[in-house]
CSV table of C-alpha atoms in Angstrom, one decimal:
chain,number,residue,atom,x,y,z
A,1,MET,CA,-31.1,0.0,68.3
A,2,THR,CA,-32.2,-3.4,67.0
A,3,ASN,CA,-34.4,-4.4,64.1
A,4,THR,CA,-36.9,-5.3,66.8
A,5,ASP,CA,-37.3,-1.7,68.2
A,6,VAL,CA,-38.9,-0.3,65.2
A,7,ASN,CA,-42.2,-1.5,64.0
A,8,THR,CA,-42.0,-1.6,60.0
A,9,SER,CA,-45.3,-0.5,58.2
A,10,GLY,CA,-45.9,-0.3,54.5
A,11,TRP,CA,-44.2,3.3,54.5
A,12,ALA,CA,-40.8,1.4,54.5
A,13,GLY,CA,-41.5,0.5,50.9
A,14,TRP,CA,-41.9,4.2,50.2
A,15,GLY,CA,-38.2,5.0,50.3
A,16,VAL,CA,-37.9,2.7,47.2
A,17,PHE,CA,-40.5,4.9,45.8
A,18,ALA,CA,-38.6,8.1,46.9
A,19,ALA,CA,-35.4,6.6,45.3
A,20,VAL,CA,-37.1,5.8,41.9
A,21,VAL,CA,-38.7,9.3,41.8
A,22,LEU,CA,-35.3,10.7,42.3
A,23,ILE,CA,-33.8,8.6,39.6
A,24,VAL,CA,-36.5,9.3,37.4
A,25,GLY,CA,-36.6,13.1,38.1
A,26,GLY,CA,-32.7,13.6,37.8
A,27,THR,CA,-32.8,11.9,34.4
A,28,ILE,CA,-35.6,14.6,33.0
A,29,ASP,CA,-33.8,17.3,34.6
A,30,ALA,CA,-30.3,16.3,32.8
A,31,PHE,CA,-32.2,15.8,29.4
A,32,HIS,CA,-33.4,19.4,30.3
A,33,GLY,CA,-30.0,20.5,30.8
A,34,LEU,CA,-28.5,19.0,27.8
A,35,GLN,CA,-31.0,20.2,25.6
A,36,ALA,CA,-30.2,24.0,26.8
A,37,LEU,CA,-26.4,23.1,26.2
A,38,ILE,CA,-27.0,21.7,22.7
A,39,GLY,CA,-29.7,24.4,21.6
A,40,PRO,CA,-29.6,27.8,21.0
A,41,ASP,CA,-27.7,30.2,23.4
A,42,THR,CA,-30.5,32.7,23.9
A,43,ALA,CA,-34.1,32.6,24.8
A,44,TYR,CA,-36.3,35.6,24.0
A,45,PHE,CA,-39.4,36.6,26.2
A,46,LEU,CA,-41.8,39.1,25.8
A,47,GLY,CA,-42.6,40.9,28.9
A,48,GLN,CA,-45.1,43.6,29.9
A,49,GLU,CA,-42.8,46.4,29.2
A,50,ALA,CA,-40.5,45.0,26.5
A,51,LEU,CA,-38.7,42.2,24.9
A,52,PHE,CA,-36.1,40.6,26.9
A,53,SER,CA,-33.3,38.0,26.1
A,54,ILE,CA,-31.7,35.3,28.6
A,55,ASP,CA,-28.5,33.4,27.9
A,56,ILE,CA,-29.7,29.5,28.9
A,57,GLN,CA,-26.2,28.2,29.0
A,58,SER,CA,-26.0,28.6,32.9
A,59,TRP,CA,-29.7,27.4,33.1
A,60,GLY,CA,-28.5,24.4,31.1
A,61,TRP,CA,-25.3,23.6,33.4
A,62,TRP,CA,-27.6,24.2,36.6
A,63,HIS,CA,-30.1,21.4,35.3
A,64,LEU,CA,-27.6,18.7,34.0
A,65,ILE,CA,-25.7,19.0,37.5
A,66,ILE,CA,-28.5,19.0,39.5
A,67,GLY,CA,-29.9,16.0,37.4
A,68,ALA,CA,-26.9,14.1,37.9
A,69,ALA,CA,-26.7,14.7,41.8
A,70,LEU,CA,-30.5,13.5,41.7
A,71,ILE,CA,-29.4,10.3,40.2
A,72,LEU,CA,-26.8,9.7,42.1
A,73,VAL,CA,-28.7,10.6,45.5
A,74,GLY,CA,-31.5,7.9,44.3
A,75,ILE,CA,-29.0,5.4,43.5
A,76,PHE,CA,-27.6,5.6,46.9
A,77,LEU,CA,-30.8,6.1,48.6
A,78,LEU,CA,-31.7,2.5,47.2
A,79,LEU,CA,-28.4,1.1,48.6
A,80,GLY,CA,-29.2,2.4,52.1
A,81,ALA,CA,-27.3,5.2,52.6
A,82,LYS,CA,-28.3,7.4,55.6
A,83,TRP,CA,-26.7,10.5,54.0
A,84,ALA,CA,-28.7,9.9,50.7
A,85,ARG,CA,-31.7,10.3,52.7
A,86,ILE,CA,-30.8,13.6,54.1
A,87,THR,CA,-29.5,14.9,50.7
A,88,ALA,CA,-32.6,13.7,49.3
A,89,ILE,CA,-34.6,15.7,51.5
A,90,VAL,CA,-32.8,18.9,50.7
A,91,LEU,CA,-33.0,18.5,47.2
A,92,VAL,CA,-36.8,17.8,47.2
A,93,ALA,CA,-37.3,20.5,49.4
A,94,ILE,CA,-35.6,22.9,47.0
A,95,ASN,CA,-37.3,21.4,43.9
A,96,ALA,CA,-40.8,22.1,45.9
A,97,ILE,CA,-39.8,25.7,46.2
A,98,GLY,CA,-39.0,25.8,42.7
A,99,GLN,CA,-42.4,24.5,42.1
A,100,LEU,CA,-43.9,27.1,44.1
A,101,SER,CA,-42.4,30.1,41.9
A,102,LEU,CA,-43.7,27.9,38.8
A,103,ILE,CA,-47.1,27.9,39.9
A,104,SER,CA,-48.2,31.0,38.2
A,105,VAL,CA,-46.8,29.7,34.7
A,106,GLN,CA,-47.7,25.8,34.9
A,107,PRO,CA,-50.4,25.5,37.6
A,108,TRP,CA,-51.3,21.9,37.4
A,109,LEU,CA,-48.0,20.6,36.6
A,110,SER,CA,-46.3,22.4,39.5
A,111,LEU,CA,-49.5,21.0,42.0
A,112,ALA,CA,-48.7,17.5,40.8
A,113,LEU,CA,-44.9,17.8,41.2
A,114,LEU,CA,-45.5,19.7,44.6
A,115,ALA,CA,-47.5,16.6,46.0
A,116,ILE,CA,-45.1,14.1,44.6
A,117,ASP,CA,-42.6,16.2,46.6
A,118,VAL,CA,-44.4,16.3,49.8
A,119,VAL,CA,-45.0,12.7,49.8
A,120,VAL,CA,-41.4,12.0,49.4
A,121,ILE,CA,-40.3,14.1,52.1
A,122,TYR,CA,-42.9,12.6,54.3
A,123,ALA,CA,-41.6,9.1,53.5
A,124,LEU,CA,-38.0,9.9,54.2
A,125,THR,CA,-38.7,12.1,57.1
A,126,VAL,CA,-41.6,10.5,59.4
A,127,HIS,CA,-40.6,7.1,58.4
A,128,GLY,CA,-36.7,7.1,58.2
A,129,ARG,CA,-36.3,4.4,61.0
A,130,GLU,CA,-38.6,2.2,59.2
A,131,ILE,CA,-36.7,2.5,55.9
A,132,ASP,CA,-33.5,1.9,57.7
A,133,ALA,CA,-34.8,-1.1,59.6
A,134,LYS,CA,-36.0,-2.9,56.7
A,135,ARG,CA,-32.6,-2.4,55.0
A,136,ALA,CA,-30.7,-3.4,58.0
């Protein structure tokens, strides 16, 4: 398939938007992970029945690793790697599911991030050929 076989539209530039969103989101995630690893080892929560504690070290490592993965995928997405587009779709879909689970705790932030996730997934899936054609 040549560049002339695919009509490019303004959506091809949204691939760059998706990559930048991944890099920024990954950086924020990595900082949250570092905060959890550097800070206190235990978080206390008051539930309806009782007080319970959670060891946040594993939570910190999760966010640090996912943040680093998002940064790398965003960089490779900017460089035009097709595997990065597929990986980005999977990571953003996981984030969207995570935002659905947090919607009762932080409704406005979760809805805003969910909307961004949907736009990124749409740009990378529906207009993937245009993104690839623009980079070729």
